[in-house]
Coordinates of N, CA and C in Angstrom, one line a residue:
M38 N -85.5 -6.0 -33.5 CA -86.5 -5.6 -32.4 C -85.5 -6.5 -30.7
P39 N -84.8 -5.4 -30.1 CA -83.8 -6.5 -28.8 C -84.4 -7.2 -28.4
S40 N -83.4 -8.3 -28.0 CA -84.1 -9.0 -26.9 C -83.4 -9.3 -25.7
I41 N -83.9 -10.0 -24.6 CA -83.5 -9.6 -23.5 C -83.3 -11.6 -22.8
K42 N -82.0 -11.3 -22.5 CA -82.2 -12.7 -22.1 C -81.9 -12.6 -20.8
V43 N -82.4 -13.8 -19.7 CA -82.6 -13.8 -18.2 C -81.5 -15.3 -17.7
N44 N -80.0 -14.9 -17.1 CA -79.4 -16.2 -16.6 C -80.3 -16.3 -14.6
K45 N -80.9 -17.7 -14.9 CA -81.2 -17.5 -13.6 C -80.3 -17.8 -13.0
V46 N -79.9 -17.7 -11.6 CA -78.8 -18.2 -10.6 C -79.6 -18.5 -9.4
A47 N -78.8 -20.3 -9.5 CA -79.7 -20.4 -8.5 C -78.8 -20.1 -7.0
A48 N -79.8 -20.9 -6.2 CA -79.0 -20.4 -4.3 C -78.0 -21.8 -4.6
P49 N -76.8 -21.2 -3.5 CA -76.2 -21.9 -3.3 C -76.0 -23.0 -2.7
T50 N -75.6 -24.0 -2.6 CA -76.3 -25.2 -2.1 C -75.8 -25.0 -0.8
E51 N -75.6 -25.5 0.1 CA -75.3 -26.4 1.8 C -73.6 -25.9 1.5
S52 N -73.2 -27.8 0.7 CA -71.7 -27.4 0.4 C -71.3 -25.8 0.2
Q53 N -71.6 -25.2 -1.2 CA -71.0 -24.1 -1.8 C -71.0 -22.8 -0.6
R54 N -71.8 -22.8 -0.1 CA -72.0 -22.1 1.3 C -71.1 -22.0 1.8
I55 N -71.2 -23.2 2.4 CA -69.8 -24.1 3.6 C -68.5 -23.3 3.1
V56 N -67.9 -23.9 1.8 CA -67.0 -23.5 0.8 C -66.9 -22.2 1.4
E57 N -67.8 -21.1 0.5 CA -67.5 -20.1 0.5 C -67.7 -18.8 1.8
E58 N -68.1 -19.8 3.2 CA -67.7 -18.9 4.2 C -66.1 -19.5 4.9
G59 N -65.8 -20.7 4.9 CA -64.7 -21.0 4.9 C -63.5 -20.1 4.1
N60 N -64.0 -19.7 2.8 CA -62.5 -18.5 2.2 C -62.9 -17.2 2.5
K61 N -63.7 -17.2 3.1 CA -64.3 -15.8 3.7 C -63.1 -15.3 4.4
H62 N -62.3 -13.6 4.4 CA -61.5 -13.2 5.4 C -61.9 -11.9 5.6
Y63 N -61.7 -11.9 7.2 CA -62.2 -11.1 8.2 C -60.4 -10.0 8.8
S64 N -60.4 -9.1 8.7 CA -59.2 -8.6 9.2 C -59.7 -7.8 11.2
T65 N -58.9 -7.4 11.3 CA -58.4 -6.7 12.5 C -57.5 -6.3 12.7
T66 N -57.0 -4.7 13.8 CA -56.0 -4.4 14.2 C -55.5 -4.3 15.1
D67 N -54.1 -4.5 15.2 CA -53.6 -5.1 16.9 C -53.4 -3.7 17.4
A68 N -52.7 -3.6 18.7 CA -52.3 -1.9 19.8 C -51.3 -1.7 19.2
L69 N -50.6 -2.5 18.5 CA -49.4 -2.4 17.7 C -49.4 -1.7 16.2
G70 N -50.9 -1.6 16.2 CA -51.0 -1.5 14.9 C -50.8 -2.9 13.4
R71 N -50.5 -4.1 13.7 CA -50.6 -4.4 12.9 C -51.6 -5.0 12.6
E72 N -52.0 -5.0 10.7 CA -53.3 -5.6 10.1 C -53.2 -7.1 10.6
I73 N -54.6 -7.9 11.1 CA -54.4 -9.6 11.5 C -55.2 -9.9 10.5
V74 N -55.1 -10.5 9.5 CA -56.5 -11.1 8.6 C -56.6 -12.4 9.2
F75 N -57.5 -12.9 8.7 CA -58.1 -14.1 10.0 C -59.7 -14.4 8.8
R76 N -59.5 -15.6 9.5 CA -60.9 -16.8 8.7 C -61.2 -18.0 9.9
R77 N -62.9 -18.0 9.7 CA -63.5 -19.3 10.5 C -62.7 -20.7 9.9
L78 N -62.0 -21.4 10.7 CA -61.3 -22.6 10.6 C -62.4 -23.4 10.3
T79 N -62.5 -24.3 9.4 CA -63.2 -24.8 8.4 C -63.3 -26.6 9.8
G80 N -63.9 -27.8 9.7 CA -63.9 -29.0 10.2 C -62.4 -29.4 10.3
S81 N -62.2 -29.1 8.9 CA -60.9 -30.0 8.3 C -59.7 -29.4 9.0
D82 N -60.1 -28.1 9.4 CA -58.6 -27.5 9.6 C -58.4 -27.9 11.5
Q83 N -59.6 -27.6 12.0 CA -59.9 -28.1 13.6 C -58.8 -29.3 13.5
R84 N -59.4 -30.8 12.7 CA -59.0 -32.3 12.9 C -57.1 -31.7 12.5
R85 N -56.8 -30.9 11.5 CA -55.4 -31.1 11.2 C -54.5 -30.4 12.5
M86 N -55.2 -29.3 13.3 CA -54.7 -28.7 14.5 C -54.6 -29.7 14.9
L87 N -55.8 -30.7 15.5 CA -55.3 -31.7 16.3 C -54.4 -32.6 16.9
K88 N -54.0 -33.1 14.8 CA -53.1 -33.7 14.2 C -52.3 -33.0 14.8
A89 N -51.8 -32.1 14.5 CA -50.6 -31.8 14.7 C -50.2 -31.2 16.1
I90 N -50.6 -31.4 17.2 CA -50.4 -30.9 18.5 C -50.2 -32.4 19.2
S91 N -50.0 -32.8 20.0 CA -49.4 -33.3 20.8 C -51.1 -33.2 22.1
N92 N -51.0 -34.3 22.1 CA -51.8 -34.8 23.1 C -52.1 -34.5 24.2
E93 N -50.7 -34.2 25.5 CA -51.0 -34.0 26.5 C -51.1 -31.7 26.0
S94 N -50.6 -31.2 24.9 CA -51.0 -29.8 25.0 C -52.9 -29.8 24.3
A95 N -53.5 -31.1 23.6 CA -54.8 -31.0 23.0 C -55.8 -31.1 25.0
N96 N -55.4 -31.9 25.2 CA -55.5 -31.9 27.0 C -55.9 -30.4 27.9
K97 N -55.1 -29.5 27.5 CA -55.0 -28.3 28.3 C -56.0 -27.6 27.4
E98 N -57.2 -27.6 27.7 CA -58.3 -26.3 27.3 C -57.8 -25.2 26.8
K99 N -57.2 -24.6 27.7 CA -56.6 -23.0 27.4 C -55.1 -22.7 26.4
L100 N -54.7 -24.1 26.4 CA -53.8 -23.8 25.6 C -54.0 -24.6 24.1
L101 N -54.9 -25.1 23.9 CA -55.7 -25.4 22.7 C -56.8 -24.8 22.0
G102 N -57.1 -23.6 22.9 CA -58.0 -23.1 22.6 C -56.5 -21.5 21.8
M103 N -56.0 -21.4 21.9 CA -54.9 -20.5 22.2 C -54.2 -20.9 20.8
Y104 N -53.9 -22.5 20.7 CA -53.6 -22.5 19.1 C -54.3 -22.7 18.1
M105 N -55.5 -23.1 18.8 CA -57.1 -23.1 18.0 C -57.7 -21.8 17.5
L106 N -57.5 -20.2 18.1 CA -57.7 -18.8 17.9 C -56.4 -18.2 16.6
A107 N -55.3 -18.7 17.0 CA -53.7 -18.7 16.3 C -53.6 -18.7 14.6
A108 N -54.6 -20.8 14.9 CA -54.6 -21.4 13.6 C -55.8 -20.3 12.5
C109 N -56.9 -19.6 13.6 CA -57.3 -18.7 12.3 C -56.3 -17.7 11.1
V110 N -55.4 -17.3 12.0 CA -54.8 -16.1 11.2 C -54.5 -16.6 9.8
V111 N -54.5 -15.7 8.6 CA -54.0 -16.0 7.1 C -53.1 -14.9 7.3
S112 N -52.8 -14.1 7.5 CA -51.9 -13.0 6.7 C -51.7 -12.1 8.2
I113 N -50.1 -11.3 8.5 CA -49.5 -10.3 9.6 C -49.3 -9.0 9.0
D114 N -50.1 -8.4 8.9 CA -49.2 -7.2 8.4 C -49.0 -7.5 6.8
G115 N -49.8 -8.0 6.2 CA -49.2 -8.9 4.4 C -48.5 -10.1 4.7
D116 N -48.1 -10.8 5.5 CA -47.3 -11.5 4.8 C -48.1 -12.6 5.8
P117 N -48.3 -13.5 4.2 CA -49.1 -14.9 4.5 C -48.7 -15.4 5.7
I118 N -49.5 -16.8 6.1 CA -49.6 -17.4 7.5 C -50.0 -18.7 7.2
S119 N -50.1 -20.1 6.8 CA -50.8 -21.4 7.0 C -50.6 -21.8 8.1
L120 N -51.2 -23.0 7.7 CA -51.8 -23.1 9.1 C -51.2 -24.0 9.7
P121 N -50.9 -23.8 10.9 CA -49.1 -24.7 11.2 C -49.5 -26.4 10.9
K122 N -48.3 -26.8 10.2 CA -48.5 -28.4 10.7 C -48.2 -29.5 11.7
T123 N -47.7 -28.6 12.6 CA -46.4 -29.0 13.7 C -46.7 -27.9 15.1
E124 N -46.7 -28.6 16.2 CA -46.6 -27.9 17.4 C -45.8 -26.5 17.0
L125 N -44.5 -27.2 17.2 CA -43.6 -25.8 16.7 C -43.7 -24.7 16.2
Q126 N -44.5 -24.9 15.2 CA -45.0 -24.1 14.3 C -46.8 -23.1 14.6
A127 N -47.4 -23.7 15.2 CA -48.2 -23.3 16.3 C -47.6 -22.5 17.4
D128 N -46.4 -22.6 17.8 CA -45.8 -22.0 18.6 C -45.6 -20.7 18.5
F129 N -44.5 -21.1 17.3 CA -43.7 -19.8 16.5 C -45.3 -18.3 16.9
L130 N -46.4 -19.0 15.6 CA -47.1 -18.5 15.3 C -47.4 -17.6 17.1
V131 N -48.2 -18.1 18.0 CA -48.4 -18.0 19.2 C -47.1 -16.7 19.7
D132 N -46.0 -17.4 19.4 CA -45.5 -15.8 19.9 C -45.3 -14.3 18.7
R133 N -45.4 -14.8 17.5 CA -45.5 -13.5 17.0 C -46.6 -13.0 17.0
L134 N -47.9 -13.2 17.8 CA -49.2 -12.8 17.6 C -48.6 -12.1 19.3
E135 N -48.5 -12.8 19.7 CA -48.0 -11.9 21.6 C -49.1 -11.3 22.2
T136 N -49.1 -10.5 23.1 CA -50.7 -10.2 23.8 C -51.6 -9.4 22.8
H137 N -51.6 -8.7 22.2 CA -51.9 -7.3 21.5 C -52.6 -8.1 20.7
G138 N -51.6 -9.4 19.8 CA -52.5 -9.8 18.7 C -53.5 -10.3 19.1
F139 N -53.0 -11.2 20.2 CA -54.1 -12.2 20.8 C -55.6 -11.3 21.5
E140 N -55.4 -10.4 21.9 CA -56.6 -9.5 22.2 C -57.5 -8.8 21.0
A141 N -56.6 -8.3 20.3 CA -57.6 -7.6 19.1 C -58.0 -9.1 18.2
L142 N -57.3 -9.8 17.9 CA -58.0 -11.2 17.4 C -59.1 -11.9 17.9
G143 N -59.1 -12.5 19.0 CA -60.1 -12.5 20.2 C -61.8 -11.3 20.3
A144 N -61.4 -10.2 20.1 CA -62.6 -9.1 19.9 C -62.8 -10.0 18.6
A145 N -61.9 -9.5 17.9 CA -63.0 -10.0 15.8 C -63.2 -11.5 15.7
V146 N -62.8 -12.1 16.8 CA -63.3 -13.8 15.9 C -64.8 -13.4 17.1
K147 N -64.7 -13.2 18.1 CA -65.9 -13.1 19.0 C -67.0 -12.0 18.1
K148 N -66.5 -10.8 18.1 CA -67.5 -10.2 17.0 C -68.6 -11.4 15.5
E149 N -67.0 -11.5 15.0 CA -67.8 -11.3 13.1 C -68.3 -13.2 13.9
F150 N -68.0 -13.8 14.8 CA -68.6 -15.1 14.4 C -69.3 -15.7 15.9
G151 N -69.5 -14.4 16.4 CA -69.9 -14.7 18.0 C -70.1 -15.8 18.8
V152 N -68.4 -16.1 18.8 CA -68.1 -17.2 19.8 C -67.8 -16.3 21.4
T153 N -67.9 -17.1 22.0 CA -68.1 -17.0 23.1 C -67.5 -17.5 24.3
T154 N -66.7 -16.9 24.9 CA -65.0 -17.1 25.8 C -65.9 -18.2 26.8
E155 N -65.3 -18.7 27.6 CA -65.1 -19.1 29.1 C -65.6 -18.0 29.8
E156 N -64.6 -16.5 30.3 CA -64.5 -15.8 30.5 C -65.8 -15.2 30.3
D157 N -66.6 -15.2 29.1 CA -67.1 -14.5 29.3 C -68.7 -14.8 29.7
L158 N -68.6 -16.5 30.0 CA -70.2 -16.8 30.6 C -69.9 -17.2 32.3
R159 N -68.7 -16.3 32.7 CA -68.4 -16.5 33.9 C -68.7 -14.8 34.4
D160 N -68.4 -13.8 33.3 CA -68.6 -12.8 33.4 C -69.9 -13.0 33.6
D161 N -71.4 -13.3 32.8 CA -72.8 -13.3 32.4 C -72.8 -14.1 34.0
A162 N -72.3 -15.0 34.5 CA -73.4 -15.4 35.8 C -72.8 -14.6 36.4
G163 N -72.0 -13.9 36.7 CA -71.3 -12.4 37.9 C -70.5 -13.2 39.1
E164 N -70.0 -13.5 38.1 CA -68.4 -14.7 39.2 C -67.5 -13.8 38.8

């Protein structure tokens, strides 16, 4: 008589869930037709970005937001992108994304992660 073996799979722990979420990739296409693959930044990614940029830049809210958004990118048209380790590398990535890349990336991050921007809050307030 055949036997049936049942493997019980435990639900992932909170730590495993966080690691899986950090490794999950999403993609969007900008107006130039470039595929931009991105992921959610982990707390340690954010810490490393803050360490990489100058205090002056970190204190400028819009610039910091631009750097953090750019840091989510893992590839552009299949070309791998590493987390910037210096402000110069972050600037290079910002230049590479340009306005079209940021528009697509911003909309996709908002859709996937539910991130609300300062502009959204002003729109909701009727300003």
